[in-house]
Coordinates of C-alpha atoms in Angstrom, one line a residue:
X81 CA 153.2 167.5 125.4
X82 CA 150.9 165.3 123.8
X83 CA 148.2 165.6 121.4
X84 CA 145.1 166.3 122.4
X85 CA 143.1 163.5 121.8
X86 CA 145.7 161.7 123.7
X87 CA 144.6 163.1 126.8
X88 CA 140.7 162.4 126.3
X89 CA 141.7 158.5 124.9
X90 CA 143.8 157.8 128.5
X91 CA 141.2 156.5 130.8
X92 CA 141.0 153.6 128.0
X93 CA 144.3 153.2 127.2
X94 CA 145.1 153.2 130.7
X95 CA 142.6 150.5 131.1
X96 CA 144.1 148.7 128.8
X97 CA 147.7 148.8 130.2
X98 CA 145.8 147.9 133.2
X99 CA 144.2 144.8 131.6
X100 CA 147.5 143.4 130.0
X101 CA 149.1 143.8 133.4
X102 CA 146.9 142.0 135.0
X103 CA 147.7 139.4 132.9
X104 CA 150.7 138.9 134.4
X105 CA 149.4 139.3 138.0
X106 CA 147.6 136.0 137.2
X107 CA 151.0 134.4 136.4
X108 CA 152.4 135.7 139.6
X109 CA 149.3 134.4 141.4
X110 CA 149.2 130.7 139.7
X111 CA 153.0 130.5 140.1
X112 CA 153.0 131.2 143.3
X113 CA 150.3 128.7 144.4
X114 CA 151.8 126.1 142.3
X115 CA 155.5 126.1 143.1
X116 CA 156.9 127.1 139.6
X117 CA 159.5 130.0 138.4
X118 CA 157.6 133.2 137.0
X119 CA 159.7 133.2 134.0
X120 CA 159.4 129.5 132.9
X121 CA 157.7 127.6 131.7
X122 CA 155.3 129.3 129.8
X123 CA 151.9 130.1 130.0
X124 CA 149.6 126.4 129.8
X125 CA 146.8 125.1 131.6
X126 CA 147.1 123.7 135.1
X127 CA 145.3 120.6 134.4
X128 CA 146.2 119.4 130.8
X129 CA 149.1 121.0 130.1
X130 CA 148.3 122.8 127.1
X131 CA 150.6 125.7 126.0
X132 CA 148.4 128.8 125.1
X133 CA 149.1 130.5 121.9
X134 CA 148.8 134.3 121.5
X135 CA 145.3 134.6 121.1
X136 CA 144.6 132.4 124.2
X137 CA 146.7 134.8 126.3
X138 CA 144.5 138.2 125.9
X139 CA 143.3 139.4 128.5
X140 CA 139.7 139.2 129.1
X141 CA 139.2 138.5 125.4
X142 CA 140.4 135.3 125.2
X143 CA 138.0 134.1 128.2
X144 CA 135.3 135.5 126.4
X145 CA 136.0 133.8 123.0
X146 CA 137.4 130.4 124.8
X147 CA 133.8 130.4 126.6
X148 CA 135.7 130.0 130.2
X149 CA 137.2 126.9 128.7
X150 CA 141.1 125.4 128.1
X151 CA 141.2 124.9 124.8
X152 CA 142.8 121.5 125.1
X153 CA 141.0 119.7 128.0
X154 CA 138.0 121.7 127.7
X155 CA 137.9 121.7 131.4
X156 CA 137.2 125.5 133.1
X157 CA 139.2 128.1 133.5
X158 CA 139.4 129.2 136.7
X159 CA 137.4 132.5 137.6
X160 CA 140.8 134.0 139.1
X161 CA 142.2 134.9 136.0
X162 CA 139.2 137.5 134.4
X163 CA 138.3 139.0 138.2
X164 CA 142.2 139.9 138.2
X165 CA 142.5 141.2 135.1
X166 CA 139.2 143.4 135.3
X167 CA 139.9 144.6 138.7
X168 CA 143.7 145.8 137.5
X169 CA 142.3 147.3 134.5
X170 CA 139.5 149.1 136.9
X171 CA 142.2 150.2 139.0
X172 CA 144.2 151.5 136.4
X173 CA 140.9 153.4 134.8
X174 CA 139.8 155.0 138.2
X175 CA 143.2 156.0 139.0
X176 CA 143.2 158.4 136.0
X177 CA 140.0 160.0 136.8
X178 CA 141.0 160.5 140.4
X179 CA 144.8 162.5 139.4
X180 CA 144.0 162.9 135.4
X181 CA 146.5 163.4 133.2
X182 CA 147.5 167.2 132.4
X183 CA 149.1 168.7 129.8
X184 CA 152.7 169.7 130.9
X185 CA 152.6 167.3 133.9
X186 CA 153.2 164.1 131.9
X187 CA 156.3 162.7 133.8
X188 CA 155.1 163.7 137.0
X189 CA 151.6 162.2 135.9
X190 CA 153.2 158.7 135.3
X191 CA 155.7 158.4 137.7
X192 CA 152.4 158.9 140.5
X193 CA 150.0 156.4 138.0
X194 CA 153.0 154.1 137.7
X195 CA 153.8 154.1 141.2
X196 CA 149.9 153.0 142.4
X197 CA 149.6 150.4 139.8
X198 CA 152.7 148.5 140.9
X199 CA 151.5 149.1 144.5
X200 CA 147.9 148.2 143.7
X201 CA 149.1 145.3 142.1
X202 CA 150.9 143.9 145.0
X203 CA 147.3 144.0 146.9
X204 CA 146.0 142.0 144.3
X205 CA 148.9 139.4 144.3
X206 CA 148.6 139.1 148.0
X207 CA 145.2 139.4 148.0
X208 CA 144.4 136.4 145.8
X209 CA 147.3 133.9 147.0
X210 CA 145.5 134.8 150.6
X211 CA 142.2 134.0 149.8
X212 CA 143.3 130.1 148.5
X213 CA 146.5 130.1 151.3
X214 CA 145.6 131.7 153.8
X215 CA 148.8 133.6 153.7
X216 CA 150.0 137.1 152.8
X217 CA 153.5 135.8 151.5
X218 CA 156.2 137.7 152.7
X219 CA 158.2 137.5 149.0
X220 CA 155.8 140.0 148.4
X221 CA 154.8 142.0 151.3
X222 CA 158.2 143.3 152.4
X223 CA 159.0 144.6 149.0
X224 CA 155.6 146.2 149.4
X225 CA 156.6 147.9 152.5
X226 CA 159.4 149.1 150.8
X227 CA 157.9 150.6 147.3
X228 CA 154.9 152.2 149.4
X229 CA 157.1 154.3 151.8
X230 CA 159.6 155.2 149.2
X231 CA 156.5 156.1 146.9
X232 CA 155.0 158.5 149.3
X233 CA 158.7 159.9 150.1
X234 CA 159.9 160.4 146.1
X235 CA 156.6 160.6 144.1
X236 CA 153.3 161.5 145.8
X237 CA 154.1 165.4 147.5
X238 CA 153.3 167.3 144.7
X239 CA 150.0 165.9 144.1
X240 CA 147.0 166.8 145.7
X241 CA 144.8 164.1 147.5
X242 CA 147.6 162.0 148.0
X243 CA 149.2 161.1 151.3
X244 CA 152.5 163.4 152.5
X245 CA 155.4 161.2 153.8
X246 CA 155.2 162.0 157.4
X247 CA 151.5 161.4 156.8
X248 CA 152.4 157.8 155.2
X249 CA 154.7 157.2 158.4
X250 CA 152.0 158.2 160.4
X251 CA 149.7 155.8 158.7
X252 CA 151.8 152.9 159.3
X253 CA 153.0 153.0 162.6
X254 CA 149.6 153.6 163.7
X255 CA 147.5 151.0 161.2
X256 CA 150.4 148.1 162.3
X257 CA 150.4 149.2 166.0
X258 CA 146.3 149.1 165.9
X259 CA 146.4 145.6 164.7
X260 CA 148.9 144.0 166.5
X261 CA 147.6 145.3 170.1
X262 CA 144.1 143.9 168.5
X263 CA 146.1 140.5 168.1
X264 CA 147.6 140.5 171.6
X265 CA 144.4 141.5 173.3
X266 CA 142.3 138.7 171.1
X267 CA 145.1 136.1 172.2
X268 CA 145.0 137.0 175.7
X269 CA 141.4 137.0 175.7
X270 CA 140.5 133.6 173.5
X271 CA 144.1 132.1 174.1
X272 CA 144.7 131.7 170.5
X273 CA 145.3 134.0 167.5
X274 CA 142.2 135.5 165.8
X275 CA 144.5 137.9 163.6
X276 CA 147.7 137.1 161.4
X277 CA 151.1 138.6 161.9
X278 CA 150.7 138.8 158.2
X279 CA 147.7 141.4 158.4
X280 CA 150.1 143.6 160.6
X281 CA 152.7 143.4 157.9
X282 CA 149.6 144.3 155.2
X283 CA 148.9 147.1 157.2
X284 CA 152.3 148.8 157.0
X285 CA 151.9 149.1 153.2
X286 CA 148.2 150.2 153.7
X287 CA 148.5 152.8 156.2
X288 CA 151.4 154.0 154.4
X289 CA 149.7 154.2 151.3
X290 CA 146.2 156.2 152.5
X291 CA 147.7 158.0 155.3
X292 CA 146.9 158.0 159.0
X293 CA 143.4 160.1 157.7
X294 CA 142.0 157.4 155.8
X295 CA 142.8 154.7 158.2
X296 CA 139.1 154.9 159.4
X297 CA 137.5 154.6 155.9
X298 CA 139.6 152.0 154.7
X299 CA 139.1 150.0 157.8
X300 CA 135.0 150.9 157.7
X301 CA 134.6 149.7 154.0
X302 CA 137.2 146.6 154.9
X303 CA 134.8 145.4 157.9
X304 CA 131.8 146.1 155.9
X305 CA 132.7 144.3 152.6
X306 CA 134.2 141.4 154.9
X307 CA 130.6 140.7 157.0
X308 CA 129.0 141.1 153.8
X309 CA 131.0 138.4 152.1
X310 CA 131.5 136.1 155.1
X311 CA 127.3 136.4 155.6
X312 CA 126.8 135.1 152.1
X313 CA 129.6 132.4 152.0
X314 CA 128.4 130.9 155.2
X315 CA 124.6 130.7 154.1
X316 CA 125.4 129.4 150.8
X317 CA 127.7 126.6 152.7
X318 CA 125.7 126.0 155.3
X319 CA 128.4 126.8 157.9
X320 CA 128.7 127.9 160.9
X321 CA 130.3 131.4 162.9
X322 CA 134.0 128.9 162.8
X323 CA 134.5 129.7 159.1
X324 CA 137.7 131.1 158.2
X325 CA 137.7 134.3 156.1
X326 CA 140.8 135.8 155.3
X327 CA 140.8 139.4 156.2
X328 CA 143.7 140.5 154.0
X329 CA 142.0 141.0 150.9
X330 CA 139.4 142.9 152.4
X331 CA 141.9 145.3 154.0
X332 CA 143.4 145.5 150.7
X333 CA 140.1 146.5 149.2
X334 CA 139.6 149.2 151.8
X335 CA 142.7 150.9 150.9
X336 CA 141.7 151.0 147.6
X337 CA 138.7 152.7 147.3
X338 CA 140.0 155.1 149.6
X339 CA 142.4 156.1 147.4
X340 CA 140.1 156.5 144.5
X341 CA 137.3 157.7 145.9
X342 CA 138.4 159.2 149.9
X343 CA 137.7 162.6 148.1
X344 CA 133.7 161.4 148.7
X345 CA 134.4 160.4 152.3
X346 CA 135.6 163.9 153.1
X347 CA 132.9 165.3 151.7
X348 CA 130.3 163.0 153.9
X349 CA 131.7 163.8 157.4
X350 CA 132.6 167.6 156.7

């Protein structure tokens, strides 16, 4: 038991946390595209080299202050590394609001909150390193699988709104199987592949963590926010119907906002 202002001040602190883990995300993320440990070296610039100090490293903050701009090169800082860290710490401030922290619930509270940020922040890893790769990288994904279904088995049954385990199961087997007869069918229509095995490996962590009922939400808001991104990038580049989108952070995004907000969805088709 806590004191009561710490109860109204946890949507910001949460934020926070949410923020400063973030931070880290991006280091996952760069590493990742560039080859290098996690651990070492520490954090510098990708172009000059420059080791950050302390005050270059927090998050959001230090964009703001640095004016998008290495402190060493003066060359820009890439755009990845605030949209990750402001979509964690959104994350991690919506969560709260949609299972808020209650007095005498506190270890049951975190263990839930705890157990979407690390999950949430494997979307975002994924998400990020697909949109420059083109690849959901199985060093991530599998452990994902893993997390999500032990989540839902251990954590999420005594919480309302959440997904039960068989429900998770459910989710999964029927999200994958979905997607991979919608790769077979594409193949055997087009004779190539219009879907990656690696967005039937997303889709066991997603259906397990919204359940088979919000597989049509997150699937709705995916295919929306993907036309709606694909229109714009192709008109601003002048491209044609041929340009690759990734579809794995949108699916990601889906899942998402189902779990923060599939309370409003229910309410819409009741």
């Amino acid at each position: 038991m806590f004191p009561a202002v710490f109860y109204s001040l946890a949507p910001a602190l949460a934020a926070v946390v949410g923020l400063c883990v973030g931070s880290f995300y991006n280091v996952c993320i760069a590493r990742y595209l560039s080859g290098e440990s996690i651990v070492f070296p520490g954090s510098k610039c990708p172009v000059c080299g420059h080791r950050l100090r302390w005050w270059e490293n927090i998050p959001l903050l230090s964009f703001v202050l640095l004016r998008g701009r290495c402190r060493g090169c003066q060359g820009n800082i890439h755009w990845r590394y605030p949209v990750v860290e402001a979509l964690n710490g959104l994350w991690a401030f919506l969560l709260i609001h949609k299972f808020p922290l209650l007095p005498g619930a506190e270890m049951e509270w975190l263990a839930l909150w705890s157990g979407y940020m690390l999950i949430g922040g494997i979307l975002i890893i994924v998400s990020f390193i697909d949109l420059e790769l083109y690849i959901l990288p199985d060093v991530y994904v599998y452990p994902g699988i893993l997390l999500t279904l032990a989540f839902a088995f251990f954590v999420v049954e005594p919480f309302h709104g959440a997904p039960t385990f068989k429900e998770a199961l459910y989710g999964a087997g029927i999200g994958a199987g979905v997607f991979l007869a919608l790769q077979r069918l594409y193949r055997l229509l087009k004779g190539h592949e219009g879907l990656g095995t690696g967005d039937i490996k997303l889709m066991l962590i997603l259906g397990a963590l919204v359940g088979w009922q919000g597989l049509p939400m997150m699937i709705l808001v995916s295919a929306f926010s993907a036309l709606l991104v694909s229109a714009v990038y192709m008109r601003r580049q002048q491209q044609g119907m041929q340009t690759m989108v990734p579809f794995g952070p949108f699916l990601s995004l889906g899942a998402m906002v189902y779990v923060v907000a599939g309370d409003l969805y229910w309410e819409l088709v009741r």
